[in-house]
Short mmCIF file of C-alpha atoms in Angstrom, two decimals:
data_model
loop_
_atom_site.label_atom_id
_atom_site.label_comp_id
_atom_site.label_asym_id
_atom_site.label_seq_id
_atom_site.Cartn_x
_atom_site.Cartn_y
_atom_site.Cartn_z
CA UNK M 272 38.21 -6.43 5.93
CA UNK M 273 40.07 -9.58 3.99
CA UNK M 274 39.80 -12.23 5.04
CA UNK M 275 41.96 -15.73 3.14
CA UNK M 276 40.50 -18.66 3.57
CA UNK M 277 42.75 -20.95 2.52
CA UNK M 278 46.51 -21.15 1.31
CA UNK M 279 47.30 -25.21 0.56
CA UNK M 280 49.20 -25.54 3.70
CA UNK M 281 47.69 -25.91 7.67
CA UNK M 282 49.48 -23.50 9.28
CA UNK M 283 47.20 -20.59 11.03
CA UNK M 284 47.76 -16.83 9.95
CA UNK M 285 47.06 -14.25 12.80
CA UNK M 286 43.98 -12.46 11.80
CA UNK M 287 45.56 -8.50 12.82
CA UNK M 288 41.54 -6.78 11.87
CA UNK M 289 40.07 -5.48 14.61
CA UNK M 290 36.24 -6.47 14.85
CA UNK M 291 34.90 -2.59 15.84
CA UNK M 292 30.91 -3.99 15.62
CA UNK M 293 30.33 -4.28 19.53
CA UNK M 294 31.76 -1.28 19.93
CA UNK M 295 30.26 0.81 17.95
CA UNK M 296 26.42 -1.34 19.85
CA UNK M 297 27.88 -0.92 22.85
CA UNK M 298 28.28 3.35 22.11
CA UNK M 299 25.21 3.01 20.77
CA UNK M 300 22.79 1.61 23.62
CA UNK M 301 25.05 4.27 25.39
CA UNK M 302 23.91 7.36 23.49
CA UNK M 303 21.05 6.39 23.19
CA UNK M 304 20.09 5.57 27.72
CA UNK M 305 21.76 9.01 28.27
CA UNK M 306 19.61 10.52 25.16
CA UNK M 307 16.47 9.09 27.43
CA UNK M 308 18.06 10.38 31.15
CA UNK M 309 18.97 13.70 30.11
CA UNK M 310 15.54 14.87 29.70
CA UNK M 311 13.93 13.68 33.03
CA UNK M 312 16.47 14.93 34.31
CA UNK M 313 16.19 18.88 34.07
CA UNK M 314 12.25 18.76 35.27
CA UNK M 315 11.24 22.39 36.57
CA UNK M 316 8.09 23.73 37.53
CA UNK M 317 7.06 26.53 35.17
CA UNK M 318 5.83 29.73 37.09
CA UNK M 319 5.93 33.20 35.17
CA UNK M 320 8.20 35.03 38.09
CA UNK M 321 8.31 39.46 38.58
CA UNK M 322 11.12 41.57 38.19
CA UNK M 323 13.34 42.73 41.37
CA UNK M 324 15.68 45.17 40.83
CA UNK M 325 17.12 44.36 44.53
CA UNK M 326 20.53 43.05 44.60
CA UNK M 327 20.53 39.06 44.50
CA UNK M 328 21.09 37.17 48.52
CA UNK M 329 23.48 34.41 48.85
CA UNK M 330 21.44 31.26 47.50
CA UNK M 331 21.89 28.22 50.33
CA UNK M 332 22.79 24.35 48.93
CA UNK M 333 19.69 23.01 48.96
CA UNK M 334 17.24 26.11 49.24
CA UNK M 335 13.54 24.97 49.43
CA UNK M 336 11.37 26.71 47.23
CA UNK M 337 7.37 26.46 47.33
CA UNK M 338 5.71 27.84 44.55
CA UNK M 339 1.85 29.83 44.03
CA UNK M 340 1.41 28.40 40.63
CA UNK M 341 -1.20 31.05 37.86
CA UNK M 342 -3.61 28.57 39.33
CA UNK M 343 -3.29 28.39 43.15
CA UNK M 344 -2.00 25.57 43.08
CA UNK M 345 1.07 24.72 45.32
CA UNK M 346 4.58 22.75 45.03
CA UNK M 347 7.46 22.20 47.65
CA UNK M 348 9.82 21.41 45.53
CA UNK M 349 8.99 20.02 42.15
CA UNK M 350 6.19 18.60 44.93
CA UNK M 351 2.65 19.42 44.73
CA UNK M 352 0.50 19.41 47.63
CA UNK M 353 -2.26 21.00 49.01
CA UNK M 354 -2.40 24.12 51.10
CA UNK M 355 -3.55 22.13 54.67
CA UNK M 356 -0.55 19.16 53.89
CA UNK M 357 1.98 22.54 52.96
CA UNK M 358 3.52 22.65 56.79
CA UNK M 359 3.86 19.12 57.15
CA UNK M 360 5.14 19.41 53.14
CA UNK M 361 7.40 22.10 54.58
CA UNK M 362 8.51 21.05 57.37
CA UNK M 363 9.65 16.92 55.65
CA UNK M 364 11.57 19.18 52.96
CA UNK M 365 12.86 20.87 55.72
CA UNK M 366 13.67 18.24 58.64
CA UNK M 367 11.26 20.38 60.48
CA UNK M 368 14.23 22.94 60.76
CA UNK M 369 12.53 26.37 61.18
CA UNK M 370 15.24 28.41 61.39
CA UNK M 371 15.80 27.42 57.42
CA UNK M 372 14.50 30.27 55.09
CA UNK M 373 11.76 28.93 53.19
CA UNK M 374 11.95 30.46 49.54
CA UNK M 375 8.05 31.05 48.36
CA UNK M 376 7.17 32.11 44.66
CA UNK M 377 4.83 32.88 43.07
CA UNK M 378 3.18 34.28 39.51
CA UNK M 379 2.95 37.40 38.92
CA UNK M 380 -0.67 36.75 37.36
CA UNK M 381 -1.76 35.64 41.12
CA UNK M 382 -3.03 38.16 43.64
CA UNK M 383 -0.88 39.85 46.06
CA UNK M 384 -3.37 38.25 49.27
CA UNK M 385 -2.58 35.01 47.90
CA UNK M 386 1.09 35.33 48.38
CA UNK M 387 -0.19 36.91 51.88
CA UNK M 388 -1.82 33.95 52.84
CA UNK M 389 0.50 31.14 51.89
CA UNK M 390 3.09 33.85 53.89
CA UNK M 391 0.50 33.49 57.23
CA UNK M 392 0.48 30.12 56.46
CA UNK M 393 4.73 28.91 56.15
CA UNK M 394 4.38 31.74 59.68
CA UNK M 395 1.75 29.01 61.30
CA UNK M 396 4.40 26.49 60.73
CA UNK M 397 6.71 28.64 62.15
CA UNK M 398 8.59 29.19 59.79
CA UNK M 399 9.61 32.86 59.72
CA UNK M 400 12.73 33.76 57.69
CA UNK M 401 10.81 33.75 53.96
CA UNK M 402 12.32 34.91 50.55
CA UNK M 403 10.38 35.91 47.66
CA UNK M 404 11.93 35.11 44.70
CA UNK M 405 11.89 37.08 42.06
CA UNK M 406 13.46 37.80 38.53
CA UNK M 407 16.25 40.09 37.87
CA UNK M 408 14.69 43.35 35.93
CA UNK M 409 17.66 43.33 33.73
CA UNK M 410 16.93 39.68 32.83
CA UNK M 411 13.36 40.16 32.82
CA UNK M 412 10.78 39.89 30.23
CA UNK M 413 9.24 43.51 29.14
CA UNK M 414 5.09 44.23 28.34
CA UNK M 415 5.69 42.90 24.85
CA UNK M 416 7.45 39.54 26.28
CA UNK M 417 11.26 39.97 24.70
CA UNK M 418 14.20 41.15 27.00
CA UNK M 419 14.84 44.17 27.57
CA UNK M 420 18.66 45.70 26.69
CA UNK M 421 21.14 45.59 29.83
CA UNK M 422 22.86 48.59 29.66
CA UNK M 423 26.26 48.79 29.04
#
């Protein structure tokens, strides 16, 4: 960007160069904002699900997940809850609609009795439509931890 300082006469010449520095500053600020905000929108509860060979069912628009973690702590959606507060948390998540399907997922290392215990708590709260969540057997990792090859 060259600027002509003085030509000797008093006429002003137009400068046709665009100053892009403010534009670059704004773009860098927006880039930083999106880099910080993007990881925050992908928060999830980590749980190691067992595999299933059943046909996948249609998933509702806004499912309610109850998760049993390996240390037997509970979560409704992504919010941790106590065993005593499970019924109230599920009721708040469904808006009191006991006909809504509840998706129960538990780590494969927990005992079957713990899953049945959570199902009984949900049934006592009036939720009779409970679905168990699992991984598709063709996509589940095998015992060595590597994903099993899918059949052609």
